[in-house]
PDB file of C-alpha atoms in Angstrom:
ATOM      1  CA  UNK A 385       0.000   0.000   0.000  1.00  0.00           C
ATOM      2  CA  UNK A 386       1.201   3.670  -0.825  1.00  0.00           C
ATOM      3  CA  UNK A 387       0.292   6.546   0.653  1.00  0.00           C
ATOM      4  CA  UNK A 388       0.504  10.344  -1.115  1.00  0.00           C
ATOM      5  CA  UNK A 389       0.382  13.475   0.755  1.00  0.00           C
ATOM      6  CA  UNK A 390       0.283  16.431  -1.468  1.00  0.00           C
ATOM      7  CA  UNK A 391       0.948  20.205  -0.390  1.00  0.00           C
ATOM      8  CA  UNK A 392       1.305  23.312  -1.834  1.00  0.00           C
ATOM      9  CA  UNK A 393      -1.877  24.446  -3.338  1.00  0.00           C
ATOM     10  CA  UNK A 394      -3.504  27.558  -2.870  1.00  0.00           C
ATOM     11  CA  UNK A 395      -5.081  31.311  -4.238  1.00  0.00           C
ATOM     12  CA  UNK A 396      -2.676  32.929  -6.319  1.00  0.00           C
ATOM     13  CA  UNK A 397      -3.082  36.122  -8.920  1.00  0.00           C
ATOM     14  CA  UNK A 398      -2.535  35.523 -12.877  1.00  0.00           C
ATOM     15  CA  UNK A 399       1.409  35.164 -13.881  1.00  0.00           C
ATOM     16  CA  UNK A 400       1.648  34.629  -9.982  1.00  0.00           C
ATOM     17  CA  UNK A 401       3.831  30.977  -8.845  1.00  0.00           C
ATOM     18  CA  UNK A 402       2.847  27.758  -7.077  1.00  0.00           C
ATOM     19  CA  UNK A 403       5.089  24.886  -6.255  1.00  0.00           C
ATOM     20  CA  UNK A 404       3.182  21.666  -5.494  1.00  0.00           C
ATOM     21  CA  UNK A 405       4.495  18.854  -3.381  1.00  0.00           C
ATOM     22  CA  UNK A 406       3.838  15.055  -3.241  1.00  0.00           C
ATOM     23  CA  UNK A 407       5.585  12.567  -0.846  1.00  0.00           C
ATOM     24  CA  UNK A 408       5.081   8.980  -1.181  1.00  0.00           C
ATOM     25  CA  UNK A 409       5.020   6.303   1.639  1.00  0.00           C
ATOM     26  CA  UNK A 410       4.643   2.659   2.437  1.00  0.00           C
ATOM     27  CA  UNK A 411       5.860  -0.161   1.310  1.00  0.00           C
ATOM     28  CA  UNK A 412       7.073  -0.923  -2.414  1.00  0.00           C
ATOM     29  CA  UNK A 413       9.821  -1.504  -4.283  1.00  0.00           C
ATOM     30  CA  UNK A 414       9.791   1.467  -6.787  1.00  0.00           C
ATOM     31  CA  UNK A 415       7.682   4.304  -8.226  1.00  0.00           C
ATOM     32  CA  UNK A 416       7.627   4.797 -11.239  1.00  0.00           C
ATOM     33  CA  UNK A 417       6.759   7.357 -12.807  1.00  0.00           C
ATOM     34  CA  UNK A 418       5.348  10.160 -11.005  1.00  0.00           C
ATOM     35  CA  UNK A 419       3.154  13.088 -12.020  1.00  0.00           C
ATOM     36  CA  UNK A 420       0.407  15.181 -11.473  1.00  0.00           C
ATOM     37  CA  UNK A 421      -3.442  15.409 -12.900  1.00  0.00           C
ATOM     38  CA  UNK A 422      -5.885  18.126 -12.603  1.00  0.00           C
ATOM     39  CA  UNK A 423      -9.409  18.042 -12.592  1.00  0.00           C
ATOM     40  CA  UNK A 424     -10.534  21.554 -13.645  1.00  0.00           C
ATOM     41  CA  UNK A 425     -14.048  22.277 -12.497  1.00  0.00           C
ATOM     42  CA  UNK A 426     -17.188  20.623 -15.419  1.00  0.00           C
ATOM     43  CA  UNK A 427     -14.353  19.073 -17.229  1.00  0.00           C
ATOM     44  CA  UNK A 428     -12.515  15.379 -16.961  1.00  0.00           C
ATOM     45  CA  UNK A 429      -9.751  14.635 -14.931  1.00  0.00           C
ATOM     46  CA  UNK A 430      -5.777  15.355 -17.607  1.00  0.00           C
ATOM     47  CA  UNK A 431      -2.459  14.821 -17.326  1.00  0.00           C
ATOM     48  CA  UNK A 432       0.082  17.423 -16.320  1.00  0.00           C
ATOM     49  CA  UNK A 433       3.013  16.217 -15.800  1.00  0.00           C
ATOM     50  CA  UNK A 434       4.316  13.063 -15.111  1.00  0.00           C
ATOM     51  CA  UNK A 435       8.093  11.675 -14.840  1.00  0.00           C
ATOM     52  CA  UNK A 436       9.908   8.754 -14.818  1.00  0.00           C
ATOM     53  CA  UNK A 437      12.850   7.467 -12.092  1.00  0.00           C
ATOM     54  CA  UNK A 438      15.400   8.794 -14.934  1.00  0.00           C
ATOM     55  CA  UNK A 439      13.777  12.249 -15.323  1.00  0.00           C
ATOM     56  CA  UNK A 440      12.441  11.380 -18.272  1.00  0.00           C
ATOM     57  CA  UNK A 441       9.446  14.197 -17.878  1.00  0.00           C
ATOM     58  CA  UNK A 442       5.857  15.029 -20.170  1.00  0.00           C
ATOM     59  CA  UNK A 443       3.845  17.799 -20.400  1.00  0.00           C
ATOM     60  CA  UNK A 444       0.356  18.540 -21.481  1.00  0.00           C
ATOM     61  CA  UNK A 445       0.761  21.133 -24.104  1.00  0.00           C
ATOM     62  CA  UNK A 446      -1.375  23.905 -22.378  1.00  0.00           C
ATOM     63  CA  UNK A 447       1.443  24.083 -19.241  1.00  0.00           C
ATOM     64  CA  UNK A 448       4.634  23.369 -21.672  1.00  0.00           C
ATOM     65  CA  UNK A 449       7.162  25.854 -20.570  1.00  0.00           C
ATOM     66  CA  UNK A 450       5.553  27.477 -18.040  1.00  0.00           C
ATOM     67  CA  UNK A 451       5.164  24.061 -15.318  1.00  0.00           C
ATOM     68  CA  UNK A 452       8.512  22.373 -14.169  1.00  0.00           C
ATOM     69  CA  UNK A 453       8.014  18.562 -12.733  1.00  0.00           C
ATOM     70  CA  UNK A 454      10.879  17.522 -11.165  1.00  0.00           C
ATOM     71  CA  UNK A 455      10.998  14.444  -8.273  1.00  0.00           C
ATOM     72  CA  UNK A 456      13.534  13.684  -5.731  1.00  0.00           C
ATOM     73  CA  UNK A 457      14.341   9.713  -5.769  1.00  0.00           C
ATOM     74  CA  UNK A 458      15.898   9.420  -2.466  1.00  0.00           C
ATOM     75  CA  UNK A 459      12.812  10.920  -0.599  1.00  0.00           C
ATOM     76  CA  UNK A 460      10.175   9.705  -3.118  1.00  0.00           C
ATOM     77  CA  UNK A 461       8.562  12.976  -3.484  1.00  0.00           C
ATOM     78  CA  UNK A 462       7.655  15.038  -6.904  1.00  0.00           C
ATOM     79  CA  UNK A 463       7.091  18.632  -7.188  1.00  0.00           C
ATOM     80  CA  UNK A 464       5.331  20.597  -9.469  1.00  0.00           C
ATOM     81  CA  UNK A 465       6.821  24.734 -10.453  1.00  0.00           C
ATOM     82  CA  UNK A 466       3.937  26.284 -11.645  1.00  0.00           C
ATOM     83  CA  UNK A 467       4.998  29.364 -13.077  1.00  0.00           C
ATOM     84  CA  UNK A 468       2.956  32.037 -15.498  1.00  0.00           C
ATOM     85  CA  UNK A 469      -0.372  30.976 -13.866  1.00  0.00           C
ATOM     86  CA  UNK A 470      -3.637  31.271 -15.607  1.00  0.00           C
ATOM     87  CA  UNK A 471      -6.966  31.453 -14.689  1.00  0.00           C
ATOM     88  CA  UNK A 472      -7.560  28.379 -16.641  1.00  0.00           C
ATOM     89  CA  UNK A 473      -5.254  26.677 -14.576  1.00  0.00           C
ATOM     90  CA  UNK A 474      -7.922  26.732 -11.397  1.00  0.00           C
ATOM     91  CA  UNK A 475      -8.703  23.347 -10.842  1.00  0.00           C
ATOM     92  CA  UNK A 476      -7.779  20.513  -7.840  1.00  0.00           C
ATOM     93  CA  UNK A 477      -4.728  18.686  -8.563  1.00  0.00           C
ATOM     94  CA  UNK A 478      -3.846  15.060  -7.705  1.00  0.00           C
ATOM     95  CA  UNK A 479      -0.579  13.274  -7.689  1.00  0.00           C
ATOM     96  CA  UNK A 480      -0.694  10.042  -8.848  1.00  0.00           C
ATOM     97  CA  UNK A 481       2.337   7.455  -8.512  1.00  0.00           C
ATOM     98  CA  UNK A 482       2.616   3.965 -10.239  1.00  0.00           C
ATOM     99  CA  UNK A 483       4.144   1.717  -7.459  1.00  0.00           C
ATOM    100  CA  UNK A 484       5.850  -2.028  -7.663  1.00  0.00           C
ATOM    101  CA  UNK A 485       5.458  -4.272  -5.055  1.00  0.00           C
ATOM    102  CA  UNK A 486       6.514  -7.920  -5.760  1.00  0.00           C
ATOM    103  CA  UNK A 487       4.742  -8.595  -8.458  1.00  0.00           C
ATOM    104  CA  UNK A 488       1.893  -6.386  -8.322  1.00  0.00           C
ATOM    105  CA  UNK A 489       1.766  -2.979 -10.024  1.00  0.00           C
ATOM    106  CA  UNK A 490      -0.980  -0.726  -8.816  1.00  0.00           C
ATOM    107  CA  UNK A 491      -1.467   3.368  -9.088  1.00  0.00           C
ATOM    108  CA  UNK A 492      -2.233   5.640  -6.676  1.00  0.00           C
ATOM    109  CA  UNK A 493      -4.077   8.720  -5.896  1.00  0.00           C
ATOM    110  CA  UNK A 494      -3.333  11.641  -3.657  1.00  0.00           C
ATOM    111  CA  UNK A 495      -6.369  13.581  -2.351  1.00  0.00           C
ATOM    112  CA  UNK A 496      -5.983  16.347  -4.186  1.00  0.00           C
ATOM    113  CA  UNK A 497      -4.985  20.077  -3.813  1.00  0.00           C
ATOM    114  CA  UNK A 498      -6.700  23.020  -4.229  1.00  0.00           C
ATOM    115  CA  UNK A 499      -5.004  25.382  -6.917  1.00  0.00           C
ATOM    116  CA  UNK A 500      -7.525  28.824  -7.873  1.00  0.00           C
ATOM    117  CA  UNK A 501      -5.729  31.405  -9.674  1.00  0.00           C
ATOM    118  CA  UNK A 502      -7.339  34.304  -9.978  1.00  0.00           C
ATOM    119  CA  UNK A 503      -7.894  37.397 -13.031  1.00  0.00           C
TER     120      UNK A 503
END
C-alpha cells in the first residue's frame, strides 16, 4: 500500500507561482513514474506532468514551458513549479504514482490540492 500526501496548493493572482508537493510512503519496491493530474471544475480529470525514475518528464501542451516537474528519488517525493499561472489553470490537482510491489503494479491517488488562480 502507498500513501501520497500532497501540499502546496492555494489562491494565487494571474502570472503569480505555485510549487506543489507530493511525498510517497509505504511499502514498495519502486515508483515509477510520477506526475500530477488536474481536474478543472465541469471538465474530466488530464495529465500534467508526469516523470519517470530517470527524469524522463511530459507535459500537457497547455502548461509546456511554463510548469517544471521535477521528483527527488531518495525521498520519493515530486514537485510541481507552476509558473505564469492562468486562470484556466484553477482546478484541484492530484498526484498520482505507479508503485511495484513484488509482483503487483498498482497506481495511486493523492487527495488532491486546491489550486484557484485568480484574473
Amino acid at each position: 500500500q502507498v500513501q501520497l500526501v500532497e501540499s502546496g496548493g492555494g489562491l494565487v493572482q494571474a502570472g503569480g507561482s505555485l510549487r506543489l508537493s507530493c511525498a510517497a510512503s509505504g511499502s514498495f519496491f519502486s515508483i515509477n513514474p510520477m506526475g500530477w493530474y488536474r481536474q478543472r471544475p465541469g471538465k474530466q480529470r488530464e495529465l500534467v506532468a508526469d516523470i519517470t525514475s530517470r527524469d524522463t518528464t511530459t507535459y500537457a501542451d497547455s502548461v509546456k514551458g511554463r510548469f517544471t516537474i521535477s521528483r527527488d528519488n531518495a525521498k520519493n517525493t515530486v514537485y510541481l513549479q507552476m509558473n505564469s499561472l492562468k486562470p484556466e489553470d484553477t482546478a484541484v490537482y492530484y498526484c498520482r504514482a505507479t508503485a511495484v510491489s513484488g509482483t503487483a503494479v498498482s497506481n495511486y491517488w493523492g487527495q488532491g490540492t486546491q489550486v484557484t488562480v485568480s484574473s
